[in-house]
Every structure is written in C-alpha cells, then in structure tokens.
Amino acid sequence: MKIDARHEKGVTILEPRGKITIGVGDVALRNAVAEALTAGASDILVNLEHVTTIDSSGIGELVSAYTTVTNRGGKLKLEKIPPKVSDILQITQLIQVFEIYDDEKEAVDSF
Amino acid sequence: MKIDARHEKGVTILEPRGKITIGVGDVALRNAVAEALTAGASDILVNLEHVTTIDSSGIGELVSAYTTVTNRGGKLKLEKIPPKVSDILQITQLIQVFEIYDDEKEAVDSF
Amino acid sequence: MQLAGEDSQVHLAVGSRFEDIELVQIVIAESLTRLRLDDDESEDIALAVREAVANAIKHGNRENPDKRVEVEVRLDGVEIEIRVTDEGRGFNPAGIRDPRETENLLRPDGRGILFMREFMDDIDYTFLDEGGTVVTLRKRLVSCSSEPTKEEEVE
Amino acid sequence: MQLAGEDSQVHLAVGSRFEDIELVQIVIAESLTRLRLDDDESEDIALAVREAVANAIKHGNRENPDKRVEVEVRLDGVEIEIRVTDEGRGFNPAGIRDPRETENLLRPDGRGILFMREFMDDIDYTFLDEGGTVVTLRKRLVSCSSEPTKEEEVE
Ligand SMILES: Nc1ncnc2c1ncn2[C@@H]1O[C@H](COP(=O)(O)OP(=O)(O)O)[C@@H](O)[C@H]1O
Ligand SMILES: Nc1ncnc2c1ncn2[C@@H]1O[C@H](COP(=O)(O)OP(=O)(O)O)[C@@H](O)[C@H]1O
C-alpha cells in the first residue's frame, strides 16, 4: 500500500494503490489523511482508481476520514471508483454519503 | 511447463521452461524426449537455462532420458545449467554422468 | 452430486496476527484457481473469508498471537464451504446492529458480517461448548463447470 | 532464544494429489517471505519440503486423495522446523540405498531424502504407533537477523 498525494486548485488528491485492508492499508490511509490535514488541507479528493482490494476496515477508514474532514469544515469526496468498490458502497449504502466523480476536473471544480 | 524443440546441425535441442517437478514437468520432459526419439532424433541437447525449479523427480527424468537415448545409440547432453541445477548435479554426483556445456555452438559441435 | 475428482479439502491453522490474513488469502486464492471460477466470484469469496478471519483475530482471539485461527476449505463440484474457527468467547449474532441504518451509516465499523452475507450465499455461526466461534461460509459455484469441457480435456 | 515477535506457527493439511504440493509450496514461500531470507536459503527449504511432501503423497499415502498430508511450520527467530506427516506404513530409513553410489547413479529415483539432507541442517524420521510417518526438517537461519536493523525499523 502506497499513497501518493498531489494538489490541484487547492484540493488535495490522495491516491492509494493496492489494498486498503485491515492492519496495513487502513492505517496508511488514516495516516495520509492526517498528514494532509496537518499540512492545512481542507478539501480532499480520494482517487480509488488503483485500489485492488478494500475490506470493511478499509471502508471504515474512508468513513472515518469523511467524518474527520467534515467535522473540521472541509470536504472529502471520491473519484474513479472501481466496480468492486462501487458494489461495496451500494451494499453498505454509503453511496448516499459520499460524493463520487468519474471525471477529475469535474471533481476538483465541485469543491 | 512448456518445452520447445528446435534443430541445429542434426541435434535436437529441447528447451523446458519453468518447473521440472513431480507430476507435471517431469511428465512433460518424458513426453518431449519420447517425441523427439519417435521423430528420429538420436542426438539430444537439453537447454536448462529457463528451468526455475527441478526436484528429484525432474532429475530422475533427466537420468531416464539419458539412459533411453544412450541405449538407442544416441547421446543426450545438457547446456546452460543454472546454479541451482549445478548444485544438484554435484550433490547427486550426476555431474560425472552428464556432459555439460555453457556455449551452444560448442555443445552442438561436440555430438 | 460430489464428483470424486473435484473433491478437495484443505485445512489451515495460523496465529492471530493481521499478516496471517494474507497467508489465508493466498491459500484461498490457490484453492480457487483450481476451480477456474471467474475473477468476480473468486474475489467475493476471498473478501468474505478476509472478513471472517479478521473477526476471528480481532474479536475472537483479541489479537493474541498464541491463539489459533483455523480455516477449513471444502470443495466439491458444486459448492465451496469455508469454516473459520477462533478460540474466543463468541457473541450474540442477533444483537448485531445493521450498518445500513441511517444512525449507523457513519460508524467506522460493523460492516464485516454484512460483507460475508452479501458475498456468500449463506453464513452461519456456531459457538462451541468448550469456547470458540465457528463461522461457516457457503457459496454455490456458478461459473465452474463440474465436468471439463471437451476442449479442456484435450489440453 | 525465541523472540516473541518472530514466533509463528502454521499448520496446513491437504489431500494426496501432486497438485497439493503446489499449495504447500505457496504457504512455505509466504511464510519464508516474512523472514526476509535470501533467495537461495528460501529455495533450499522449499525444495526440501517439496521432496518431503512428494514422499508423503507417493510412498506414504500412495496417492490416495482421501488420505491427508499435514505440514506444520514452526518459526522462531533462529530456526525453521517443518514437520510433514502422512498416513502411511512407514519404512526403514537405514535400508535406503545411497543414490551417489556408482551402481545407483543411473536409477531414476531414490534422491529425495538426499535432497532433504543436503538442503536442510537436519532431518529426522518418526513412525507413529497408530500408523503414519513424520519427517521433521530443521534449518538454522543465517540470513535473517532476529532483530530488525535500524533501517528496517524506520521504514
Ligand atoms: N469471531 C467473533 N468473535 C466474537 N465476536 C464477534 C466475532 N465476529 C463478530 N463479532 C461481533 O460482531 C460485531 C460485528 O462484526 P462485523 O460486522 O464484522 O463488524 P466489525 O468487526 O467491524 O465490528 C463485532 O463488533 C463483534 O462484537
Ligand atoms: N513418507 C514415506 N513413507 C513410506 N516410505 C517412504 C517415505 N519416504 C521415503 N520412503 C521410502 O524411501 C525411499 C527413498 O525415498 P527418496 O530418497 O525420497 O527417493 P524416491 O522417492 O525417489 O524413491 C522410497 O523409495 C520409499 O521406499
């Protein structure tokens, strides 16, 4: 699990790669979000394009990140979710919670 | 396990790839040698360059092939043996049995 | 309906560290490879097993590395059954809250059992008298044919 | 000399088909990955286990797929011990001929135990009263340090 961060018009884009799963990827995601917040980010876009597996712990970390960012007055949105992640967001009904984009420009402009 | 066969100056060169191990690769090697003999080959050079693993069954098949070819008046030699195969031929003292070459031209000319 | 040639049982016991989940995943993946399931079906099974083993480690064995998690995989031509056993004190499945209820949506946890239910046909909990929880996951296999096709036989 | 953080035990039981050897190999490889052994050391161990499991399937269980082969892997910071158990009737290890003798050199078989001996530090046979052969393979690990280096800790 490796998470790249880049910036686009004031939005911090986090790009996890590989597995966001219990014990490894979930912690990495938490740390990446915490780091972004410490660096002053308030608008965060998580690109899930390169995520191969996500489990309930990984989904839990996404939810926690969402809550943390929202409570601080920022926004956390998702982009480019693979079909399996989409299924999981449907199943968990988190599809109602997250704003999700396919197009990055559109996503960035929405903040 | 996949075995290519080619011909060079009357010598049949067999090139197993992958594992020559019990239940799969050993059978493939036996079949490839049998096919070469049926096709009239008498001089066979086995290129071990692309063999990743060989176990005692695989070594056993090499020995059987050697015996079969020799009994029919042909020759079976080896070329390009990886370090691990070399260790194993030392350990088993089969290094005394097989003629082994690094250079293919030299190997082919030796028949 | 069991075809002798396809029957297979694998039993694996590991410690209770999260890295042990990866070992289980690898064994599951290798076992499923033989069945030639489509990727989607294999992924679903692997994910359900991941959740079951994570719960066994986290809630059952409370991450005590000396406690064991056992995983049994039974395959026949038509169904896969995976049993995951821990050494914990169990819980009341009826007491589990639905993570899809509005008031639970923003909780970070509580979705593992939902995943198992959704990705398998059937899940079932048993609590052992001597202590320990067994969760049994079952799935009928649609994409794997129980008999090889002509083409495969030739191969 | 056991370091708690490095202790690990894995137990695997499979059927008696040659393809089950690959499952064992995958579990061994994954277990060894955690130890960061050098490739050569890992290959040696994997090859010895391959021979032990092949013998269990071939000679012990006579390829009866309903008979089980059990593989136990015990790791501590300094040694790996692998035990392979079959359900067969055993044999007399003292009666095994040396495959390196001139008269045996051209035999196609009889080299598995030699491989185990050469690639491990120590191998040992036990025959169970209730039937079954256990071969225990041991190797002291040289390339893996039992404590992470400074650099690894930082990672
Ligand atoms: N093997 C188990 N042993 C004990 N309790 C368990 C076990 N599996 C699940 N539970 C209980 O069920 C609850 C819900 O589990 P789950 O849906 O997987 O979500 P989570 O693990 O995120 O809490 C857990 O919080 C735990 O209390
Ligand atoms: N697990 C076992 N159960 C019964 N007999 C065994 C077992 N392992 C080895 N043997 C006996 O020892 C002999 C030598 O084994 P080995 O050196 O591995 O060579 P190979 O398997 O090629 O014969 C075998 O032929 C068999 O008679």
Coordinates of C-alpha atoms and ligand atoms in Angstrom, one line a residue:
Chain A
M1 CA 0.0 0.0 0.0
K2 CA 1.4 3.3 -1.1
I3 CA -0.4 6.6 -1.1
D4 CA 0.6 9.5 -3.4
A5 CA -0.6 13.0 -2.7
R6 CA -0.9 15.8 -5.2
H7 CA -2.6 19.2 -5.3
E8 CA -4.9 20.7 -7.8
K9 CA -6.5 24.1 -7.4
G10 CA -6.4 23.9 -3.6
V11 CA -7.7 20.3 -3.5
T12 CA -5.5 17.6 -2.0
I13 CA -5.8 14.5 -4.1
L14 CA -4.8 11.2 -2.4
E15 CA -4.1 8.2 -4.5
P16 CA -3.9 4.9 -2.6
R17 CA -2.5 2.0 -4.5
G18 CA -3.1 -1.7 -3.8
K19 CA -5.0 -3.0 -0.8
I20 CA -6.9 -0.9 1.7
T21 CA -7.3 -3.7 4.2
I22 CA -7.1 -4.4 7.9
G23 CA -3.8 -3.9 9.6
V24 CA -1.9 -2.3 6.7
G25 CA -3.8 -0.3 4.1
D26 CA -6.3 1.1 6.5
V27 CA -3.6 2.5 8.7
A28 CA -1.8 4.0 5.7
L29 CA -5.0 5.7 4.6
R30 CA -5.6 7.2 8.1
N31 CA -2.0 8.5 8.2
A32 CA -2.2 10.0 4.8
V33 CA -5.4 11.9 5.7
A34 CA -4.0 13.0 9.0
E35 CA -0.9 14.3 7.2
A36 CA -2.9 16.2 4.6
L37 CA -5.0 17.8 7.4
T38 CA -1.8 18.8 9.3
A39 CA -0.5 20.3 6.2
G40 CA -3.6 22.5 6.1
A41 CA -5.7 20.7 3.6
S42 CA -9.5 21.0 4.0
D43 CA -10.7 19.7 0.6
I44 CA -9.7 16.1 -0.1
L45 CA -10.4 14.0 -3.1
V46 CA -9.5 10.3 -2.8
N47 CA -8.8 8.6 -6.1
L48 CA -9.6 5.0 -5.7
E49 CA -8.7 4.0 -9.3
H50 CA -5.6 2.0 -8.3
V51 CA -7.2 0.2 -5.3
T52 CA -7.3 -3.5 -5.9
T53 CA -9.0 -4.7 -2.7
I54 CA -10.9 -2.9 0.0
D55 CA -12.4 -4.7 3.1
S56 CA -14.7 -3.5 5.8
S57 CA -11.8 -2.0 7.7
G58 CA -10.8 0.0 4.6
I59 CA -14.3 1.2 4.1
G60 CA -14.4 2.1 7.8
E61 CA -11.3 4.2 7.3
L62 CA -12.9 6.0 4.4
V63 CA -15.9 6.8 6.6
S64 CA -13.7 8.0 9.5
A65 CA -11.8 10.2 7.1
Y66 CA -15.0 11.6 5.8
T67 CA -16.2 12.4 9.3
T68 CA -12.9 13.9 10.4
V69 CA -12.7 16.1 7.4
T70 CA -16.4 17.2 7.5
N71 CA -16.2 18.0 11.3
R72 CA -13.3 20.4 10.5
G73 CA -15.4 22.2 7.9
G74 CA -13.7 20.5 5.0
K75 CA -15.0 18.2 2.3
L76 CA -13.9 14.6 1.3
K77 CA -15.1 13.2 -2.0
L78 CA -14.2 10.1 -4.0
E79 CA -13.3 9.7 -7.6
K80 CA -12.8 6.9 -10.1
I81 CA -14.1 4.0 -8.0
P82 CA -13.6 0.6 -9.4
P83 CA -16.6 -1.7 -9.9
K84 CA -16.0 -3.7 -6.8
V85 CA -15.7 -0.6 -4.6
S86 CA -18.9 0.6 -6.2
D87 CA -20.7 -2.6 -5.3
I88 CA -19.4 -2.3 -1.7
L89 CA -20.6 1.3 -1.4
Q90 CA -24.0 0.1 -2.7
I91 CA -24.2 -2.8 -0.3
T92 CA -23.3 -0.6 2.7
Q93 CA -25.5 2.2 1.4
L94 CA -22.5 4.5 1.8
I95 CA -23.3 5.6 -1.7
Q96 CA -25.6 8.1 -0.1
V97 CA -22.8 9.5 2.0
F98 CA -20.0 10.0 -0.5
E99 CA -20.0 12.4 -3.4
I100 CA -18.4 10.4 -6.2
Y101 CA -17.0 11.5 -9.6
D102 CA -15.7 9.9 -12.7
D103 CA -14.0 12.9 -14.1
E104 CA -11.2 14.6 -12.1
K105 CA -11.7 18.1 -13.5
E106 CA -15.4 18.0 -12.5
A107 CA -14.5 16.6 -9.1
V108 CA -11.9 19.3 -8.4
D109 CA -14.3 22.1 -9.6
S110 CA -17.1 20.8 -7.4
F111 CA -15.3 21.7 -4.1
Chain B
M1 CA 5.9 -26.3 -18.0
K2 CA 6.4 -25.8 -21.7
I3 CA 9.1 -27.5 -23.8
D4 CA 10.2 -26.0 -27.1
A5 CA 12.1 -28.1 -29.6
R6 CA 14.4 -26.9 -32.3
H7 CA 17.1 -28.4 -34.6
E8 CA 20.7 -27.4 -35.2
K9 CA 23.0 -29.4 -37.4
G10 CA 21.1 -32.7 -36.7
V11 CA 21.0 -32.1 -33.0
T12 CA 17.5 -31.8 -31.4
I13 CA 17.6 -29.0 -28.8
L14 CA 14.9 -29.3 -26.1
E15 CA 14.2 -26.2 -24.0
P16 CA 12.0 -26.8 -21.0
R17 CA 10.7 -23.7 -19.3
G18 CA 9.6 -23.4 -15.7
K19 CA 9.4 -26.3 -13.2
I20 CA 10.6 -29.8 -13.9
T21 CA 8.9 -31.2 -10.9
I22 CA 6.8 -34.2 -9.8
G23 CA 3.5 -34.8 -11.5
V24 CA 3.7 -32.1 -14.2
G25 CA 7.1 -31.0 -15.5
D26 CA 8.6 -34.5 -15.2
V27 CA 5.9 -36.0 -17.4
A28 CA 6.3 -33.2 -19.9
L29 CA 10.0 -33.8 -20.2
R30 CA 9.5 -37.5 -20.7
N31 CA 7.0 -36.9 -23.4
A32 CA 9.2 -34.4 -25.2
V33 CA 12.1 -36.8 -25.3
A34 CA 9.8 -39.6 -26.5
E35 CA 8.5 -37.4 -29.2
A36 CA 12.0 -36.4 -30.3
L37 CA 13.0 -40.1 -30.5
T38 CA 9.9 -41.0 -32.4
A39 CA 10.7 -38.3 -34.9
G40 CA 14.1 -40.0 -35.4
A41 CA 16.3 -37.9 -33.2
S42 CA 19.4 -39.5 -31.8
D43 CA 21.4 -36.6 -30.6
I44 CA 19.6 -34.5 -28.0
L45 CA 20.8 -31.4 -26.2
V46 CA 18.6 -30.2 -23.3
N47 CA 18.9 -26.5 -22.6
L48 CA 18.2 -25.9 -18.9
E49 CA 18.6 -22.2 -19.0
H50 CA 14.9 -21.4 -18.4
V51 CA 14.3 -24.0 -15.7
T52 CA 13.3 -22.4 -12.5
T53 CA 12.9 -25.4 -10.2
I54 CA 13.9 -29.0 -10.5
D55 CA 13.2 -31.7 -7.9
S56 CA 14.3 -35.3 -7.5
S57 CA 11.6 -36.4 -9.9
G58 CA 12.8 -34.0 -12.5
I59 CA 16.4 -35.1 -12.1
G60 CA 15.1 -38.7 -12.3
E61 CA 13.5 -37.9 -15.7
L62 CA 16.8 -36.4 -16.9
V63 CA 18.5 -39.6 -15.9
S64 CA 15.9 -41.8 -17.6
A65 CA 16.1 -39.7 -20.7
Y66 CA 19.9 -40.1 -20.7
T67 CA 19.6 -43.9 -20.3
T68 CA 16.9 -44.2 -23.0
V69 CA 18.9 -42.1 -25.6
T70 CA 22.2 -43.8 -24.8
N71 CA 20.7 -47.3 -25.1
R72 CA 19.5 -46.5 -28.5
G73 CA 23.0 -45.5 -29.5
G74 CA 22.3 -41.7 -29.3
K75 CA 23.7 -39.0 -27.0
L76 CA 22.0 -36.7 -24.5
K77 CA 23.9 -33.7 -23.2
L78 CA 23.0 -30.6 -21.2
E79 CA 23.7 -27.0 -21.7
K80 CA 23.3 -23.7 -19.8
I81 CA 22.6 -25.2 -16.4
P82 CA 21.5 -22.6 -13.8
P83 CA 23.5 -22.5 -10.5
K84 CA 20.8 -24.4 -8.5
V85 CA 20.8 -27.2 -11.1
S86 CA 24.5 -27.3 -11.0
D87 CA 24.4 -27.7 -7.2
I88 CA 22.0 -30.5 -7.5
L89 CA 24.1 -32.3 -10.1
Q90 CA 27.1 -32.0 -7.8
I91 CA 25.1 -33.3 -4.8
T92 CA 23.8 -36.3 -6.7
Q93 CA 27.2 -36.8 -8.4
L94 CA 25.4 -36.9 -11.7
I95 CA 27.9 -34.3 -12.8
Q96 CA 30.0 -37.3 -13.7
V97 CA 27.3 -38.7 -15.9
F98 CA 26.2 -35.7 -18.0
E99 CA 28.3 -33.8 -20.5
I100 CA 27.5 -30.2 -19.8
Y101 CA 28.2 -27.1 -22.0
D102 CA 27.9 -23.4 -21.5
D103 CA 28.2 -22.5 -25.2
E104 CA 25.6 -23.8 -27.6
K105 CA 27.9 -23.9 -30.6
E106 CA 30.4 -25.9 -28.8
A107 CA 27.7 -28.2 -27.5
V108 CA 26.2 -28.9 -30.9
D109 CA 29.7 -29.4 -32.5
S110 CA 30.5 -32.0 -29.8
F111 CA 28.0 -34.6 -30.9
Chain C
M1 CA -23.6 -34.7 -6.6
Q2 CA -19.9 -34.9 -5.4
L3 CA -17.5 -35.7 -8.2
A4 CA -14.6 -37.5 -6.8
G5 CA -12.0 -35.8 -9.0
E6 CA -13.1 -32.4 -7.8
D7 CA -13.4 -33.0 -4.1
S8 CA -10.8 -31.3 -2.1
Q9 CA -10.3 -30.3 1.5
V10 CA -7.7 -28.0 2.8
H11 CA -7.2 -27.2 6.5
L12 CA -5.0 -24.3 7.6
A13 CA -4.3 -23.1 11.1
V14 CA -2.5 -19.8 11.6
G15 CA -1.7 -17.4 14.5
S16 CA -3.7 -14.3 15.3
R17 CA -1.7 -11.5 13.6
F18 CA -3.2 -9.5 10.8
E19 CA -0.4 -10.6 8.5
D20 CA -1.8 -14.2 8.9
I21 CA -4.8 -13.0 6.9
E22 CA -2.6 -12.7 3.9
L23 CA -1.5 -16.3 4.3
V24 CA -5.1 -17.4 4.4
Q25 CA -5.9 -15.3 1.3
I26 CA -3.1 -17.0 -0.6
V27 CA -4.4 -20.4 0.2
I28 CA -7.9 -19.5 -0.7
A29 CA -6.7 -17.9 -4.0
E30 CA -4.7 -21.1 -4.9
S31 CA -7.6 -23.4 -4.0
L32 CA -10.0 -21.3 -6.1
T33 CA -7.6 -21.2 -9.0
R34 CA -8.1 -24.9 -9.5
L35 CA -11.9 -24.3 -9.9
R36 CA -11.5 -21.8 -12.7
L37 CA -14.0 -19.5 -11.2
D38 CA -14.4 -16.2 -12.8
D39 CA -12.5 -13.4 -11.2
D40 CA -15.5 -11.8 -9.7
E41 CA -16.7 -14.9 -7.9
S42 CA -13.2 -15.6 -6.6
E43 CA -12.9 -12.0 -5.3
D44 CA -16.2 -12.3 -3.5
I45 CA -15.2 -15.5 -1.7
A46 CA -11.8 -14.1 -0.8
L47 CA -13.3 -10.9 0.6
A48 CA -15.8 -12.9 2.7
V49 CA -13.0 -15.1 4.1
R50 CA -10.9 -12.0 4.8
E51 CA -13.7 -10.6 7.0
A52 CA -14.3 -13.9 8.8
V53 CA -10.6 -14.3 9.6
A54 CA -10.3 -10.6 10.6
N55 CA -13.2 -11.1 13.1
A56 CA -11.6 -14.3 14.4
I57 CA -8.3 -12.5 15.0
K58 CA -9.8 -9.2 16.3
H59 CA -12.9 -10.1 18.2
G60 CA -12.4 -13.8 18.8
N61 CA -8.7 -14.1 19.7
R62 CA -8.2 -10.4 20.5
E63 CA -5.0 -10.4 18.6
N64 CA -3.3 -12.8 20.9
P65 CA -0.7 -14.3 18.6
D66 CA -0.7 -17.6 20.5
K67 CA -4.3 -18.2 19.8
R68 CA -5.1 -20.0 16.6
V69 CA -7.4 -19.4 13.8
E70 CA -8.4 -22.4 11.8
V71 CA -9.6 -22.3 8.3
E72 CA -11.2 -25.3 6.6
V73 CA -12.0 -25.3 2.9
R74 CA -14.2 -27.9 1.4
L75 CA -14.8 -28.0 -2.3
D76 CA -16.9 -30.3 -4.3
G77 CA -18.0 -29.9 -7.9
V78 CA -20.9 -27.5 -7.0
E79 CA -20.2 -25.7 -3.7
I80 CA -17.5 -24.2 -1.6
E81 CA -17.7 -24.3 2.1
I82 CA -15.2 -22.4 4.3
R83 CA -15.2 -22.7 8.0
V84 CA -13.3 -20.3 10.2
T85 CA -12.8 -21.1 13.9
D86 CA -11.3 -19.0 16.7
E87 CA -10.8 -19.5 20.4
G88 CA -12.9 -16.6 21.6
R89 CA -16.0 -16.3 23.7
G90 CA -18.5 -15.8 21.0
F91 CA -21.2 -13.1 20.7
N92 CA -24.9 -12.8 20.0
P93 CA -25.4 -12.5 16.3
A94 CA -29.0 -11.4 16.9
G95 CA -27.6 -8.4 18.7
I96 CA -25.6 -7.0 15.8
R97 CA -26.8 -3.7 14.5
D98 CA -27.5 -3.1 10.9
P99 CA -24.7 -0.9 9.5
R100 CA -27.1 0.3 6.8
E101 CA -29.4 2.1 9.2
T102 CA -29.1 5.8 9.0
E103 CA -27.9 6.2 12.6
N104 CA -25.1 3.6 11.9
L105 CA -24.0 4.8 8.5
L106 CA -21.2 7.0 9.8
R107 CA -19.8 4.4 12.2
P108 CA -16.4 3.2 11.2
D109 CA -17.0 -0.4 12.0
G110 CA -19.7 -3.1 11.9
R111 CA -19.7 -4.0 8.2
G112 CA -17.8 -7.3 8.2
I113 CA -20.7 -9.6 8.7
L114 CA -22.7 -7.7 6.1
F115 CA -19.9 -8.3 3.6
M116 CA -19.9 -12.0 4.4
R117 CA -23.7 -12.2 3.9
E118 CA -23.6 -10.3 0.7
F119 CA -20.7 -12.1 -0.9
M120 CA -21.6 -15.6 0.1
D121 CA -24.9 -17.5 -0.3
D122 CA -25.1 -18.4 3.3
I123 CA -23.3 -17.8 6.5
D124 CA -23.9 -19.5 9.8
Y125 CA -22.5 -19.1 13.3
T126 CA -21.9 -21.9 15.8
F127 CA -20.5 -21.4 19.3
L128 CA -18.5 -24.3 20.7
D129 CA -19.2 -25.5 24.3
E130 CA -15.5 -25.6 25.1
G131 CA -15.2 -21.9 23.8
G132 CA -14.6 -20.8 20.3
T133 CA -16.7 -19.4 17.4
V134 CA -17.2 -21.1 14.1
V135 CA -18.5 -19.2 11.1
T136 CA -19.4 -21.3 8.1
L137 CA -19.5 -19.6 4.7
R138 CA -21.1 -21.3 1.8
K139 CA -21.4 -20.5 -1.9
R140 CA -22.8 -22.5 -4.8
L141 CA -20.4 -22.1 -7.7
V142 CA -21.9 -21.0 -10.9
S143 CA -19.0 -20.3 -13.2
C144 CA -17.2 -23.5 -12.7
S145 CA -18.4 -26.5 -14.6
S146 CA -18.2 -29.7 -12.7
E147 CA -17.1 -31.6 -15.8
P148 CA -14.3 -30.4 -18.0
T149 CA -15.4 -29.4 -21.5
K150 CA -14.1 -31.3 -24.5
E151 CA -11.6 -28.6 -25.2
E152 CA -10.2 -28.7 -21.7
E153 CA -9.8 -32.4 -21.8
V154 CA -7.7 -32.2 -24.9
E155 CA -5.4 -29.6 -23.5
Chain D
M1 CA 16.3 -17.6 22.3
Q2 CA 12.8 -17.3 21.0
L3 CA 11.8 -13.8 20.2
A4 CA 8.0 -13.4 20.7
G5 CA 7.6 -11.1 17.8
E6 CA 9.0 -13.6 15.4
D7 CA 7.4 -16.8 16.6
S8 CA 5.0 -18.2 14.2
Q9 CA 3.3 -21.5 13.6
V10 CA 1.3 -22.5 10.6
H11 CA -0.4 -25.8 10.1
L12 CA -1.7 -27.0 6.8
A13 CA -3.4 -30.2 5.8
V14 CA -4.0 -31.1 2.2
G15 CA -5.1 -34.2 0.2
S16 CA -2.7 -36.5 -1.6
R17 CA -2.6 -35.2 -5.1
F18 CA 0.5 -33.9 -6.7
E19 CA -1.2 -30.5 -7.2
D20 CA -1.4 -30.2 -3.4
I21 CA 2.4 -29.9 -3.4
E22 CA 1.9 -26.5 -5.0
L23 CA -0.4 -25.3 -2.3
V24 CA 2.2 -26.3 0.3
Q25 CA 4.9 -24.6 -1.7
I26 CA 2.9 -21.4 -1.7
V27 CA 2.3 -21.5 2.1
I28 CA 6.0 -22.2 2.6
A29 CA 7.0 -19.3 0.3
E30 CA 4.7 -16.9 2.1
S31 CA 5.9 -18.0 5.5
L32 CA 9.5 -17.5 4.4
T33 CA 8.8 -14.1 2.9
R34 CA 8.2 -12.7 6.3
L35 CA 11.7 -13.9 7.4
R36 CA 13.5 -12.0 4.6
L37 CA 15.7 -14.9 3.9
D38 CA 17.9 -14.7 0.9
D39 CA 16.5 -16.4 -2.2
D40 CA 19.0 -19.2 -2.0
E41 CA 18.1 -20.2 1.5
S42 CA 14.3 -20.0 0.7
E43 CA 14.7 -22.1 -2.4
D44 CA 16.6 -24.8 -0.4
I45 CA 13.9 -25.0 2.2
A46 CA 11.1 -25.0 -0.4
L47 CA 12.9 -27.8 -2.3
A48 CA 13.4 -30.0 0.8
V49 CA 9.7 -29.5 1.7
R50 CA 8.7 -30.4 -1.8
E51 CA 10.6 -33.7 -1.5
A52 CA 9.1 -34.5 1.9
V53 CA 5.5 -33.8 0.7
A54 CA 6.1 -35.7 -2.5
N55 CA 7.2 -38.8 -0.5
A56 CA 4.2 -38.4 1.8
I57 CA 1.9 -38.5 -1.1
K58 CA 3.7 -41.1 -3.2
H59 CA 5.1 -43.6 -0.7
G60 CA 3.1 -42.8 2.4
N61 CA -0.4 -42.2 1.2
R62 CA 0.1 -43.9 -2.2
E63 CA -1.7 -41.1 -4.0
N64 CA -5.0 -41.9 -2.2
P65 CA -6.6 -38.4 -2.4
D66 CA -8.6 -39.1 0.7
K67 CA -5.5 -39.5 2.8
R68 CA -4.1 -36.3 4.3
V69 CA -0.7 -34.9 4.4
E70 CA -0.1 -32.5 7.3
V71 CA 2.5 -29.8 7.2
E72 CA 3.5 -27.9 10.3
V73 CA 5.8 -24.9 10.1
R74 CA 7.4 -23.5 13.2
L75 CA 9.5 -20.4 13.0
D76 CA 11.3 -18.6 15.7
G77 CA 13.9 -16.0 15.4
V78 CA 16.7 -18.5 14.7
E79 CA 15.4 -21.8 13.3
I80 CA 12.7 -23.1 11.0
E81 CA 11.2 -26.5 11.7
I82 CA 8.9 -28.2 9.2
R83 CA 7.1 -31.4 10.0
V84 CA 5.4 -33.4 7.3
T85 CA 3.1 -36.3 8.4
D86 CA 1.4 -38.9 6.2
E87 CA -0.9 -41.8 6.9
G88 CA 1.3 -44.5 5.5
R89 CA 3.0 -47.5 6.9
G90 CA 6.5 -46.1 7.1
F91 CA 9.8 -47.6 6.0
N92 CA 13.2 -48.4 7.3
P93 CA 15.4 -45.4 6.7
A94 CA 18.5 -47.5 7.4
G95 CA 17.6 -49.6 4.4
I96 CA 17.7 -46.7 1.9
R97 CA 20.4 -47.0 -0.7
D98 CA 22.8 -44.2 -1.4
P99 CA 21.9 -42.7 -4.8
R100 CA 25.5 -41.5 -5.2
E101 CA 27.0 -45.0 -5.3
T102 CA 28.1 -45.9 -8.9
E103 CA 25.6 -48.7 -9.2
N104 CA 22.8 -46.4 -8.3
L105 CA 23.8 -43.4 -10.3
L106 CA 21.6 -44.2 -13.3
R107 CA 18.5 -45.1 -11.3
P108 CA 15.7 -42.7 -12.0
D109 CA 14.6 -42.5 -8.3
G110 CA 16.0 -42.5 -4.8
R111 CA 17.3 -39.0 -4.5
G112 CA 14.5 -37.3 -2.4
I113 CA 15.9 -38.0 1.0
L114 CA 19.4 -36.9 -0.2
F115 CA 17.9 -33.6 -1.3
M116 CA 16.3 -33.1 2.1
R117 CA 19.5 -33.9 3.9
E118 CA 21.6 -31.6 1.7
F119 CA 19.3 -28.6 1.8
M120 CA 18.4 -28.7 5.5
D121 CA 20.7 -29.0 8.5
D122 CA 18.9 -31.9 10.0
I123 CA 16.2 -34.4 9.0
D124 CA 14.6 -36.9 11.3
Y125 CA 12.0 -39.7 10.8
T126 CA 9.5 -40.8 13.4
F127 CA 7.0 -43.6 12.8
L128 CA 3.7 -43.3 14.6
D129 CA 2.3 -46.2 16.5
E130 CA -1.1 -45.7 15.0
G131 CA 0.4 -45.6 11.6
G132 CA 1.9 -42.6 9.7
T133 CA 5.3 -41.2 9.0
V134 CA 6.6 -37.9 10.3
V135 CA 9.6 -36.3 8.8
T136 CA 11.0 -33.3 10.6
L137 CA 13.2 -30.9 8.7
R138 CA 15.2 -28.3 10.5
K139 CA 17.4 -25.4 9.4
R140 CA 19.1 -22.7 11.3
L141 CA 18.6 -19.4 9.6
V142 CA 21.6 -17.4 8.8
S143 CA 20.5 -14.7 6.5
C144 CA 17.6 -13.4 8.6
S145 CA 18.5 -11.3 11.6
S146 CA 16.4 -11.9 14.6
E147 CA 16.2 -8.2 15.3
P148 CA 15.3 -5.6 12.7
T149 CA 18.1 -3.3 11.8
K150 CA 17.8 0.4 12.5
E151 CA 17.0 1.0 8.8
E152 CA 14.2 -1.5 8.8
E153 CA 12.6 -0.1 11.9
V154 CA 12.4 3.3 10.3
E155 CA 10.8 2.0 7.1
Ligands
LIG1 N1 -15.5 -14.2 15.8 C1 -16.1 -13.3 16.6 N2 -16.0 -13.4 17.9 C2 -16.6 -12.6 18.8 N3 -17.3 -11.5 18.3 C3 -17.5 -11.4 17.0 C4 -16.9 -12.3 16.1 N4 -17.3 -11.9 14.8 C5 -18.0 -10.8 15.0 N5 -18.2 -10.5 16.3 C6 -19.0 -9.4 16.9 O1 -19.9 -8.9 15.9 C7 -19.7 -7.5 15.7 C8 -19.9 -7.1 14.2 O2 -18.9 -7.7 13.4 P1 -18.6 -7.1 12.0 O3 -19.9 -6.9 11.3 O4 -17.6 -8.0 11.4 O5 -18.0 -5.6 12.2 P2 -16.7 -5.2 13.0 O6 -15.8 -6.3 13.0 O7 -16.2 -4.0 12.1 O8 -17.1 -4.7 14.3 C9 -18.2 -7.2 16.2 O9 -18.1 -5.9 16.6 C10 -18.1 -8.2 17.4 O10 -18.7 -7.7 18.5
LIG2 N1 6.8 -41.0 3.7 C1 7.3 -42.2 3.3 N2 6.5 -43.3 3.5 C2 7.0 -44.5 3.2 N3 8.2 -44.7 2.5 C3 9.0 -43.7 2.3 C4 8.6 -42.4 2.7 N4 9.6 -41.5 2.3 C5 10.5 -42.3 1.7 N5 10.2 -43.6 1.7 C6 11.0 -44.7 1.2 O1 12.3 -44.3 1.0 C7 12.7 -44.4 -0.4 C8 13.6 -43.4 -0.8 O2 13.0 -42.1 -0.9 P1 13.6 -41.0 -1.7 O3 15.0 -40.8 -1.4 O4 12.7 -39.7 -1.5 O5 13.5 -41.4 -3.2 P2 12.2 -41.8 -4.1 O6 11.0 -41.1 -3.5 O7 12.6 -41.2 -5.5 O8 12.2 -43.3 -4.1 C9 11.4 -44.5 -1.2 O9 11.5 -45.2 -2.4 C10 10.5 -45.2 -0.2 O10 10.6 -46.6 -0.2

